[in-house]
CSV table of C-alpha atoms in Angstrom, one decimal:
chain,number,residue,atom,x,y,z
A,1,MET,CA,0.0,0.0,0.0
A,2,LYS,CA,1.2,3.5,-0.8
A,3,TYR,CA,-0.1,6.3,1.4
A,4,ILE,CA,-1.4,9.3,-0.5
A,5,GLU,CA,-1.4,12.5,1.4
A,6,VAL,CA,-4.7,14.4,1.1
A,7,PRO,CA,-4.5,17.6,3.2
A,8,ALA,CA,-8.3,18.0,3.4
A,9,LEU,CA,-8.8,14.6,4.9
A,10,GLY,CA,-6.0,15.2,7.5
A,11,LEU,CA,-7.6,18.5,8.5
A,12,LEU,CA,-11.0,16.9,9.0
A,13,ALA,CA,-9.6,14.1,11.0
A,14,ALA,CA,-7.8,16.6,13.2
A,15,VAL,CA,-11.1,18.5,13.8
A,16,VAL,CA,-13.0,15.4,14.6
A,17,SER,CA,-10.3,14.2,17.0
A,18,GLY,CA,-10.1,15.8,20.4
A,19,ARG,CA,-11.9,16.3,23.7
A,20,GLN,CA,-15.5,17.3,24.1
A,21,ASN,CA,-18.2,16.7,26.7
A,22,GLY,CA,-16.0,14.5,28.8
A,23,VAL,CA,-14.9,12.2,26.0
A,24,SER,CA,-11.9,12.0,23.7
A,25,ARG,CA,-12.0,11.0,20.0
A,26,VAL,CA,-9.2,9.8,17.8
A,27,CYS,CA,-10.0,9.9,14.1
A,28,ARG,CA,-8.1,8.8,11.0
A,29,ILE,CA,-9.1,9.5,7.4
A,30,ASP,CA,-6.3,8.1,5.2
A,31,LYS,CA,-6.0,7.4,1.5
A,32,TYR,CA,-4.0,4.6,0.0
A,33,LEU,CA,-3.1,3.5,-3.5
A,34,ALA,CA,-3.8,-0.3,-3.6
A,35,GLY,CA,-1.8,-0.9,-6.8
A,36,LYS,CA,1.4,0.1,-5.1
A,37,VAL,CA,3.1,-2.0,-2.5
A,38,ALA,CA,5.8,-0.3,-0.4
A,39,ARG,CA,8.9,-2.4,-0.2
A,40,ARG,CA,8.5,-2.9,3.6
A,41,ASN,CA,5.0,-4.4,3.0
A,42,ARG,CA,5.9,-6.8,0.2
A,43,ALA,CA,7.1,-9.5,2.6
A,44,SER,CA,3.9,-9.1,4.7
A,45,ALA,CA,1.7,-9.4,1.6
A,46,LYS,CA,3.6,-12.5,0.5
A,47,GLN,CA,3.1,-14.1,4.0
A,48,ILE,CA,-0.6,-13.4,3.9
A,49,GLU,CA,-0.9,-14.9,0.4
A,50,ASP,CA,1.0,-18.0,1.4
A,51,ARG,CA,-1.1,-18.4,4.6
A,52,ILE,CA,-4.4,-18.3,2.7
A,53,LEU,CA,-3.1,-20.7,0.0
A,54,LYS,CA,-2.1,-23.1,2.7
A,55,HIS,CA,-5.5,-22.9,4.3
A,56,LEU,CA,-7.1,-23.5,0.9
A,57,GLU,CA,-5.0,-26.5,0.4
A,58,GLU,CA,-6.0,-27.9,3.8
A,59,GLN,CA,-9.6,-26.9,3.7
A,60,PRO,CA,-10.6,-26.2,0.0
A,61,ASP,CA,-14.4,-26.2,0.8
A,62,SER,CA,-14.2,-24.0,3.9
A,63,PRO,CA,-17.2,-21.6,3.9
A,64,GLU,CA,-15.0,-19.0,5.6
A,65,LEU,CA,-12.7,-19.0,2.6
A,66,THR,CA,-15.1,-19.6,-0.2
A,67,PHE,CA,-18.0,-17.3,0.9
A,68,SER,CA,-16.2,-14.5,2.6
A,69,ALA,CA,-17.4,-10.9,2.3
A,70,LEU,CA,-14.2,-10.2,0.3
A,71,GLY,CA,-15.0,-12.9,-2.2
A,72,ASP,CA,-13.8,-16.5,-2.9
A,73,MET,CA,-10.3,-16.8,-1.6
A,74,HIS,CA,-9.6,-19.3,-4.4
A,75,LEU,CA,-9.5,-16.2,-6.6
A,76,GLN,CA,-6.3,-14.1,-6.6
A,77,ALA,CA,-8.3,-10.9,-6.7
A,78,SER,CA,-10.0,-11.7,-3.4
A,79,ARG,CA,-6.7,-12.7,-1.8
A,80,LYS,CA,-5.2,-9.4,-3.0
A,81,LEU,CA,-8.1,-7.4,-1.5
A,82,LEU,CA,-7.5,-9.2,1.8
A,83,ALA,CA,-3.8,-8.3,1.7
A,84,ASP,CA,-4.7,-4.7,0.8
A,85,LEU,CA,-7.1,-4.3,3.8
A,86,ILE,CA,-4.6,-5.9,6.2
A,87,SER,CA,-1.8,-3.6,4.9
A,88,THR,CA,-4.1,-0.7,5.4
A,89,LEU,CA,-4.6,-1.6,9.0
A,90,ASN,CA,-0.9,-2.1,9.5
A,91,SER,CA,-0.1,1.3,8.0
A,92,ALA,CA,-2.8,3.0,10.1
A,93,SER,CA,-1.5,1.4,13.3
A,94,PRO,CA,2.2,0.9,12.9
A,95,ASP,CA,2.7,-0.2,16.5
A,96,LEU,CA,0.4,-3.2,16.0
A,97,THR,CA,0.3,-6.0,13.5
A,98,PHE,CA,-2.8,-7.4,11.8
A,99,ASP,CA,-1.1,-10.0,9.6
A,100,GLY,CA,-2.8,-12.9,11.3
A,101,VAL,CA,-6.4,-11.8,10.7
A,102,SER,CA,-8.7,-13.9,8.4
A,103,PRO,CA,-11.2,-13.1,5.7
A,104,ALA,CA,-14.0,-13.7,8.3
A,105,ASP,CA,-12.7,-10.6,10.2
A,106,PHE,CA,-14.1,-8.3,7.5
A,107,VAL,CA,-17.7,-7.8,6.6
A,108,ARG,CA,-19.6,-5.6,4.1
A,109,ALA,CA,-20.7,-2.5,5.9
A,110,GLY,CA,-24.0,-2.0,4.0
A,111,SER,CA,-25.0,0.8,1.7
A,112,LEU,CA,-23.3,4.2,1.6
A,113,MET,CA,-26.5,5.8,3.0
A,114,SER,CA,-26.5,3.5,6.0
A,115,VAL,CA,-22.8,4.0,6.7
A,116,ALA,CA,-23.1,7.8,6.4
A,117,GLN,CA,-26.1,7.8,8.8
A,118,ALA,CA,-24.2,5.7,11.3
A,119,VAL,CA,-21.1,8.0,11.2
A,120,ASN,CA,-23.2,11.1,11.3
A,121,GLU,CA,-25.0,9.9,14.4
A,122,ARG,CA,-21.7,9.3,16.2
A,123,LEU,CA,-20.2,12.7,15.2
A,124,ALA,CA,-23.3,14.8,15.4
A,125,ASP,CA,-21.9,16.8,18.3
A,126,VAL,CA,-18.6,17.7,16.7
A,127,ASP,CA,-19.4,20.8,14.7
A,128,GLY,CA,-22.9,20.5,13.3
A,129,SER,CA,-24.1,19.4,9.8
A,130,SER,CA,-21.8,21.8,7.9
A,131,LEU,CA,-18.7,19.9,9.0
A,132,LEU,CA,-20.3,16.5,8.2
A,133,THR,CA,-21.2,17.7,4.7
A,134,THR,CA,-17.7,18.8,4.1
A,135,LEU,CA,-16.4,15.5,5.5
A,136,TRP,CA,-18.4,13.4,3.0
A,137,SER,CA,-17.7,15.6,0.0
A,138,SER,CA,-14.0,15.5,0.8
A,139,ILE,CA,-14.0,11.7,1.0
A,140,ASP,CA,-16.1,11.5,-2.2
A,141,ARG,CA,-13.5,13.7,-4.0
A,142,ALA,CA,-10.7,11.4,-2.7
A,143,VAL,CA,-12.1,8.0,-3.7
A,144,GLY,CA,-15.4,8.3,-5.6
A,145,LEU,CA,-17.9,7.0,-3.0
A,146,LYS,CA,-20.6,5.8,-5.5
A,147,GLU,CA,-18.0,3.5,-7.1
A,148,CYS,CA,-16.9,2.0,-3.7
A,149,ASP,CA,-17.4,-1.3,-1.9
A,150,ILE,CA,-17.5,-0.6,1.8
A,151,PHE,CA,-16.0,-3.0,4.4
A,152,THR,CA,-15.5,-2.9,8.1
A,153,PHE,CA,-13.0,-4.8,10.3
A,154,VAL,CA,-14.8,-6.8,13.0
A,155,GLY,CA,-12.0,-9.0,14.3
A,156,ASP,CA,-10.2,-8.7,17.6
A,157,GLN,CA,-7.8,-5.8,17.9
A,158,PRO,CA,-4.2,-6.7,18.7
A,159,ASP,CA,-3.4,-6.1,22.4
A,160,GLU,CA,-2.2,-2.6,23.3
A,161,GLU,CA,-0.6,-2.1,26.7
A,162,GLU,CA,-2.5,0.1,29.0
A,163,ALA,CA,-5.1,0.9,26.4
A,164,THR,CA,-8.2,2.8,27.7
A,165,PRO,CA,-11.4,0.9,26.9
A,166,ASN,CA,-13.4,2.6,24.1
A,167,LEU,CA,-17.0,3.8,24.6
A,168,TRP,CA,-17.5,3.2,20.9
A,169,THR,CA,-15.5,2.8,17.7
A,170,PHE,CA,-16.0,2.4,14.0
A,171,ASN,CA,-13.8,1.7,11.0
A,172,TYR,CA,-14.7,1.7,7.3
A,173,PHE,CA,-12.7,0.9,4.2
A,174,PHE,CA,-14.0,2.6,1.1
A,175,VAL,CA,-12.6,0.5,-1.7
A,176,ASN,CA,-12.7,1.8,-5.3
A,177,ARG,CA,-11.5,-1.2,-7.3
A,178,SER,CA,-11.4,0.5,-10.7
A,179,ARG,CA,-9.2,3.3,-9.4
A,180,LYS,CA,-7.3,0.9,-7.0
A,181,GLU,CA,-7.8,3.4,-4.2
A,182,ILE,CA,-8.8,2.9,-0.6
A,183,VAL,CA,-9.9,5.5,2.0
A,184,TYR,CA,-9.7,4.2,5.5
A,185,PHE,CA,-12.0,6.1,8.0
A,186,SER,CA,-11.8,5.1,11.6
A,187,CYS,CA,-12.8,6.8,14.8
A,188,SER,CA,-12.8,5.7,18.5
A,189,CYS,CA,-14.2,7.4,21.5
A,190,ALA,CA,-13.0,7.0,25.1
A,191,PRO,CA,-13.3,8.8,28.4
A,192,ALA,CA,-11.2,11.9,28.2
A,193,ALA,CA,-8.0,12.5,30.2
A,194,PRO,CA,-7.4,16.0,31.6
A,195,VAL,CA,-7.0,18.6,28.9
A,196,THR,CA,-3.5,20.2,28.4
A,197,GLU,CA,-2.6,23.5,26.8
A,198,ALA,CA,-1.0,21.7,23.9
A,199,ASP,CA,-4.3,19.9,23.2
A,200,LEU,CA,-6.2,23.2,23.0
A,201,THR,CA,-3.7,24.7,20.7
A,202,ARG,CA,-3.9,21.8,18.2
A,203,ALA,CA,-7.7,21.8,18.2
A,204,GLU,CA,-7.7,25.6,17.6
A,205,GLU,CA,-5.2,25.3,14.7
A,206,ALA,CA,-7.3,22.5,13.1
A,207,ALA,CA,-10.5,24.5,13.4
A,208,VAL,CA,-8.8,27.5,11.8
A,209,GLY,CA,-7.6,25.3,8.9
A,210,VAL,CA,-11.1,24.1,8.1
A,211,ALA,CA,-12.7,27.5,8.5
A,212,GLY,CA,-10.1,29.1,6.2
A,213,GLY,CA,-11.1,26.9,3.3
A,214,GLY,CA,-8.4,24.2,3.8
A,215,VAL,CA,-10.9,21.5,2.8
């Protein structure tokens, strides 16, 4: 996977992230080019491919592999999609590794309308409808939402030491197969720690960037 910097998405993620009403949100909205595999990810992609092929050899009729949300793992395109989504998770969380997850750990997220409604309900208190409108239009420009398949990761998260339990979390992969592009949109919400001056400064700078037309 090759990370593609989209300033508008970074600004929006910064605005959504932060503390409000006693909770703290952490948001990522990243774009990746699925047709390009960074050198450091090639070994990982090869290991994922070999692991799935071994499972197919041992259990060729396994429903988990044949009828997964990502497609039939007998097909190279389905295995490539699995590797792309795992690589996206690894890139988004470099301190963790998701190489061992299976096709069953991903499901289709439903229609674009249902996904947008679910996200909007979670983020309704961030900055009103204008921000949410900007958020979706920016994602659309980045990946072409109407052409996307939408998946979500439902597997277990790798262990993080001293991680604060989340109140809620979501993650969506917007996959445009024809353009070989993926936008990964994730957000988690946890009880807020005490606010520092540095936190306030970052939040103010992000808000100014959005208000000034940065997106």
